[in-house]
CSV table of C-alpha atoms in Angstrom, one decimal:
chain,number,residue,atom,x,y,z
A,10,ASP,CA,-234.9,-64.6,24.4
A,11,THR,CA,-238.1,-63.3,24.0
A,12,ALA,CA,-238.8,-60.9,27.0
A,13,VAL,CA,-242.2,-60.7,28.3
A,14,SER,CA,-243.9,-64.8,27.2
A,15,GLN,CA,-247.5,-66.1,28.2
A,16,THR,CA,-248.1,-70.2,28.2
A,17,PRO,CA,-250.0,-71.5,26.4
A,18,LYS,CA,-250.4,-69.4,23.0
A,19,TYR,CA,-253.9,-71.2,22.7
A,20,LEU,CA,-256.6,-72.3,24.9
A,21,VAL,CA,-259.5,-74.3,23.7
A,22,THR,CA,-261.8,-75.7,27.0
A,23,GLN,CA,-265.4,-76.2,28.4
A,24,MET,CA,-267.6,-73.7,29.9
A,25,GLY,CA,-267.3,-74.3,33.5
A,26,ASN,CA,-264.0,-75.8,33.4
A,27,ASP,CA,-261.3,-73.5,35.5
A,28,LYS,CA,-258.0,-72.4,33.7
A,29,SER,CA,-254.7,-71.1,34.5
A,30,ILE,CA,-252.8,-68.4,31.8
A,31,LYS,CA,-248.9,-67.9,33.3
A,32,CYS,CA,-246.7,-65.1,32.3
A,33,GLU,CA,-243.1,-64.2,32.6
A,34,GLN,CA,-240.7,-61.0,31.9
A,35,ASN,CA,-237.0,-61.2,31.6
A,36,LEU,CA,-236.7,-57.5,31.7
A,37,GLY,CA,-235.9,-56.6,35.2
A,38,HIS,CA,-239.2,-54.6,35.1
A,39,ASP,CA,-241.1,-54.3,38.6
A,40,THR,CA,-244.8,-54.0,37.3
A,41,MET,CA,-247.1,-56.2,35.0
A,42,TYR,CA,-250.4,-56.6,33.7
A,43,TRP,CA,-253.0,-58.9,32.2
A,44,TYR,CA,-255.5,-56.9,29.4
A,45,LYS,CA,-258.6,-58.4,27.4
A,46,GLN,CA,-259.0,-58.1,24.1
A,47,ASP,CA,-262.3,-58.8,22.5
A,48,SER,CA,-262.9,-59.3,19.6
A,49,LYS,CA,-263.9,-55.6,18.0
A,50,LYS,CA,-259.9,-55.8,19.2
A,51,PHE,CA,-260.8,-53.2,22.5
A,52,LEU,CA,-257.9,-53.8,25.0
A,53,LYS,CA,-258.5,-53.3,28.2
A,54,ILE,CA,-256.6,-53.6,31.6
A,55,MET,CA,-257.7,-55.9,34.0
A,56,PHE,CA,-255.2,-56.1,37.1
A,57,SER,CA,-251.4,-54.4,37.8
A,58,TYR,CA,-248.5,-55.5,39.9
A,59,ASN,CA,-246.1,-53.6,41.4
A,60,ASN,CA,-243.8,-55.2,43.4
A,61,LYS,CA,-245.8,-58.7,44.2
A,62,GLU,CA,-248.6,-56.3,45.3
A,63,LEU,CA,-252.3,-55.7,43.4
A,64,ILE,CA,-252.5,-52.4,42.7
A,65,ILE,CA,-254.7,-52.3,40.1
A,66,ASN,CA,-258.0,-54.1,40.0
A,67,GLU,CA,-260.6,-53.0,37.7
A,68,THR,CA,-264.1,-53.8,37.8
A,69,VAL,CA,-263.7,-58.3,36.3
A,70,PRO,CA,-265.5,-60.6,37.8
A,71,ASN,CA,-264.2,-62.6,41.0
A,72,ARG,CA,-263.7,-65.8,38.7
A,73,PHE,CA,-260.7,-64.0,37.6
A,74,SER,CA,-257.5,-64.6,39.8
A,75,PRO,CA,-253.7,-62.8,38.9
A,76,LYS,CA,-251.6,-64.0,41.3
A,77,SER,CA,-247.7,-63.3,41.6
A,78,PRO,CA,-245.2,-65.6,43.3
A,79,ASP,CA,-242.2,-63.2,42.9
A,80,LYS,CA,-242.1,-59.8,40.2
A,81,ALA,CA,-240.8,-61.8,37.6
A,82,HIS,CA,-244.0,-63.9,37.0
A,83,LEU,CA,-248.4,-63.1,37.4
A,84,ASN,CA,-250.3,-65.8,36.0
A,85,LEU,CA,-254.0,-65.2,35.3
A,86,HIS,CA,-256.6,-68.1,37.2
A,87,ILE,CA,-259.6,-67.9,36.0
A,88,ASN,CA,-262.6,-70.6,37.4
A,89,SER,CA,-265.8,-71.3,35.9
A,90,LEU,CA,-265.1,-69.8,31.8
A,91,GLU,CA,-268.1,-69.0,30.3
A,92,LEU,CA,-269.0,-68.6,26.7
A,93,GLY,CA,-268.3,-64.4,27.1
A,94,ASP,CA,-264.7,-65.0,28.6
A,95,SER,CA,-263.3,-65.7,25.2
A,96,ALA,CA,-261.1,-63.6,24.1
A,97,VAL,CA,-256.9,-62.9,23.7
A,98,TYR,CA,-255.3,-62.2,27.6
A,99,PHE,CA,-252.1,-60.3,27.1
A,100,CYS,CA,-249.5,-59.3,29.7
A,101,ALA,CA,-246.8,-56.6,29.7
A,102,SER,CA,-244.5,-55.4,32.2
A,103,SER,CA,-242.7,-52.3,32.5
A,104,GLN,CA,-240.2,-50.3,34.1
A,105,SER,CA,-243.0,-48.6,36.2
A,106,THR,CA,-246.6,-47.7,36.1
A,107,VAL,CA,-245.4,-44.5,33.7
A,108,HIS,CA,-243.6,-46.2,31.5
A,109,GLU,CA,-243.6,-47.9,28.3
A,110,GLN,CA,-245.6,-51.7,28.6
A,111,PHE,CA,-244.1,-54.6,26.8
A,112,PHE,CA,-246.6,-56.7,26.0
A,113,GLY,CA,-246.6,-61.1,25.5
A,114,PRO,CA,-247.7,-63.6,22.4
A,115,GLY,CA,-251.1,-63.0,23.9
A,116,THR,CA,-253.1,-66.2,24.9
A,117,ARG,CA,-256.7,-67.0,22.5
A,118,LEU,CA,-258.6,-68.5,24.9
A,119,THR,CA,-262.1,-70.0,23.5
A,120,VAL,CA,-264.9,-71.3,24.9
A,121,LEU,CA,-267.3,-73.9,23.9
B,158,ALA,CA,-262.0,-40.8,34.1
B,159,GLN,CA,-259.4,-40.6,31.2
B,160,SER,CA,-260.9,-41.6,28.0
B,161,VAL,CA,-259.0,-41.8,24.4
B,162,SER,CA,-260.3,-42.2,20.8
B,163,GLN,CA,-259.0,-42.6,17.5
B,164,HIS,CA,-261.2,-40.7,14.9
B,165,ASN,CA,-260.9,-43.6,12.4
B,166,HIS,CA,-262.0,-47.5,12.8
B,167,HIS,CA,-260.6,-48.6,9.0
B,168,VAL,CA,-258.5,-46.9,7.1
B,169,ILE,CA,-257.3,-48.0,3.5
B,170,LEU,CA,-255.0,-46.9,1.7
B,171,SER,CA,-252.5,-47.3,-0.8
B,172,GLU,CA,-248.7,-47.8,-1.1
B,173,ALA,CA,-246.6,-44.5,-0.8
B,174,ALA,CA,-250.4,-41.9,0.5
B,175,SER,CA,-249.5,-40.1,3.2
B,176,LEU,CA,-251.3,-41.6,6.7
B,177,GLU,CA,-252.6,-39.3,9.6
B,178,LEU,CA,-254.1,-41.2,12.2
B,179,GLY,CA,-256.2,-39.4,14.9
B,180,CYS,CA,-255.8,-39.2,17.8
B,181,ASN,CA,-257.9,-37.2,20.9
B,182,TYR,CA,-257.9,-37.9,25.1
B,183,SER,CA,-259.3,-36.4,28.4
B,184,TYR,CA,-257.8,-35.7,31.1
B,185,GLY,CA,-256.9,-32.4,32.1
B,186,GLY,CA,-253.4,-33.0,34.3
B,187,THR,CA,-249.8,-34.2,33.1
B,188,VAL,CA,-250.6,-37.5,30.9
B,189,ASN,CA,-246.9,-39.7,28.4
B,190,LEU,CA,-248.1,-40.7,24.9
B,191,PHE,CA,-248.1,-44.0,23.0
B,192,TRP,CA,-249.3,-45.3,20.0
B,193,TYR,CA,-248.8,-49.0,19.7
B,194,VAL,CA,-249.2,-51.1,16.3
B,195,GLN,CA,-250.6,-54.9,16.4
B,196,TYR,CA,-249.4,-56.8,13.1
B,197,PRO,CA,-251.7,-59.3,12.1
B,198,GLY,CA,-251.5,-62.3,14.7
B,199,GLN,CA,-248.8,-60.9,16.5
B,200,HIS,CA,-248.5,-59.2,19.9
B,201,LEU,CA,-248.6,-54.9,20.8
B,202,GLN,CA,-245.2,-53.5,20.0
B,203,LEU,CA,-244.5,-49.0,20.9
B,204,LEU,CA,-244.3,-47.5,17.6
B,205,LEU,CA,-242.8,-44.2,19.2
B,206,LYS,CA,-243.4,-41.6,23.7
B,207,TYR,CA,-244.1,-38.7,24.4
B,208,PHE,CA,-242.9,-37.8,27.8
B,209,SER,CA,-241.9,-34.4,27.3
B,210,GLY,CA,-240.1,-31.6,25.9
B,211,ASP,CA,-239.9,-32.1,22.1
B,212,PRO,CA,-243.1,-32.4,20.8
B,213,LEU,CA,-242.9,-34.3,17.7
B,214,VAL,CA,-242.0,-37.4,18.1
B,215,LYS,CA,-240.3,-39.6,15.1
B,216,GLY,CA,-240.4,-43.3,16.6
B,217,ILE,CA,-240.0,-47.2,14.7
B,218,LYS,CA,-240.7,-47.9,10.6
B,219,GLY,CA,-240.7,-43.9,10.3
B,220,PHE,CA,-243.5,-43.3,12.0
B,221,GLU,CA,-244.1,-39.4,13.7
B,222,ALA,CA,-246.7,-38.0,16.1
B,223,GLU,CA,-247.0,-34.2,17.9
B,224,PHE,CA,-248.7,-33.4,21.0
B,225,ILE,CA,-251.0,-31.2,20.7
B,226,LYS,CA,-251.6,-29.9,24.4
B,227,SER,CA,-254.7,-27.7,23.6
B,228,LYS,CA,-256.3,-29.7,21.8
B,229,PHE,CA,-255.4,-32.9,23.7
B,230,SER,CA,-254.8,-34.8,20.5
B,231,PHE,CA,-251.4,-36.6,19.4
B,232,ASN,CA,-252.1,-37.7,16.0
B,233,LEU,CA,-249.3,-40.4,14.5
B,234,ARG,CA,-248.2,-39.7,10.8
B,235,LYS,CA,-246.2,-41.0,7.9
B,236,PRO,CA,-245.0,-39.3,4.7
B,237,SER,CA,-245.3,-42.5,2.5
B,238,VAL,CA,-246.2,-45.5,3.2
B,239,GLN,CA,-245.9,-49.1,3.0
B,240,TRP,CA,-247.7,-53.0,2.6
B,241,SER,CA,-246.3,-53.3,5.8
B,242,ASP,CA,-247.6,-50.7,7.6
B,243,THR,CA,-251.1,-52.8,8.1
B,244,ALA,CA,-252.3,-53.8,11.3
B,245,GLU,CA,-254.0,-52.4,13.9
B,246,TYR,CA,-253.2,-49.2,15.8
B,247,PHE,CA,-253.8,-48.6,19.1
B,248,CYS,CA,-253.5,-44.9,20.6
B,249,ALA,CA,-252.7,-45.3,25.0
B,250,VAL,CA,-252.7,-42.4,27.5
B,251,THR,CA,-251.4,-42.5,31.7
B,252,SER,CA,-251.8,-39.4,33.8
B,253,ILE,CA,-248.6,-39.3,36.3
B,254,GLN,CA,-250.6,-38.6,38.6
B,255,GLY,CA,-253.7,-40.5,40.5
B,256,ALA,CA,-254.4,-44.1,38.6
B,257,GLN,CA,-251.4,-43.8,36.4
B,258,LYS,CA,-252.8,-46.6,34.6
B,259,LEU,CA,-252.9,-47.1,30.9
B,260,VAL,CA,-255.8,-46.4,28.9
B,261,PHE,CA,-256.1,-47.6,24.3
B,262,GLY,CA,-257.9,-46.0,22.8
B,263,GLN,CA,-260.4,-48.2,20.5
B,264,GLY,CA,-257.9,-48.9,17.7
B,265,THR,CA,-257.9,-48.1,13.7
B,266,ARG,CA,-257.5,-50.7,11.3
B,267,LEU,CA,-254.8,-49.8,8.2
B,268,THR,CA,-255.0,-51.0,5.2
B,269,ILE,CA,-252.7,-51.0,2.6
B,270,ASN,CA,-253.1,-52.0,-0.5
B,271,PRO,CA,-250.3,-52.9,-3.2
C-alpha cells in the first residue's frame, strides 16, 4: 500500500509534445506538492495545493499547469515540452504546510 | 527569503567512520527543520525532524541532529557509518509563518567505502 504514488515512472518524449504526470496519495493529507529535481540533484518546489486550492506557485513557465481534482490527487500537465524540462519530478504530500512531507517515487522525464 | 546551505558537496568515508554533515539556514523567524535521505534511484525519505523541544533529535538508522538556534545550524551526525548509508542527504527548512514552503539545501552526496 504505497503512500504517494506517481505515474509514469519514466517518460521519454519529443520536444514540443504535451504530457501529463499523475500523483495520488492515500495518507489523507490536505496538502500536495510538485518538485523538480535537476541533474545536480537540486530540489525546487514548483506548486503546492491545499484542499484543492493553489497556495504556492513558484516562478514556473506557464506551460506547466497543475490540476487537483480532489484532495488525494495532484496532476501535472506540461505543454510544448522543451529540452530544459528534462528532470525528475517528485510529488509529495503532508498533513499541513509545516509538517513533514512524504514523497512519491519520482517521474524521470527525458525530452529529446 | 529563506535559504539553506549544506557545506559539503561530496563526502567520502570508510565504514565505521563518524559522520557530520553541516547545514545552515537563513531565516529570522521560527522554523521546522528536516533531514531527508535519497538512496540511489529512490525517492526522498525522512530521516529526522525538529519542531520544538529538545534540540538533539534522533532519527532512523542511528542518525541524529542538533539544532543550534544561535548558529542557525542543524547538523546531521552518525557515530559509525555503514556502506548502506551511501546516499544523497538533504537538509530542509520551513518557516511556520509566512509562505511556509519547504526549502532544500543543495544536498550532500555521501559515499561509504567498504
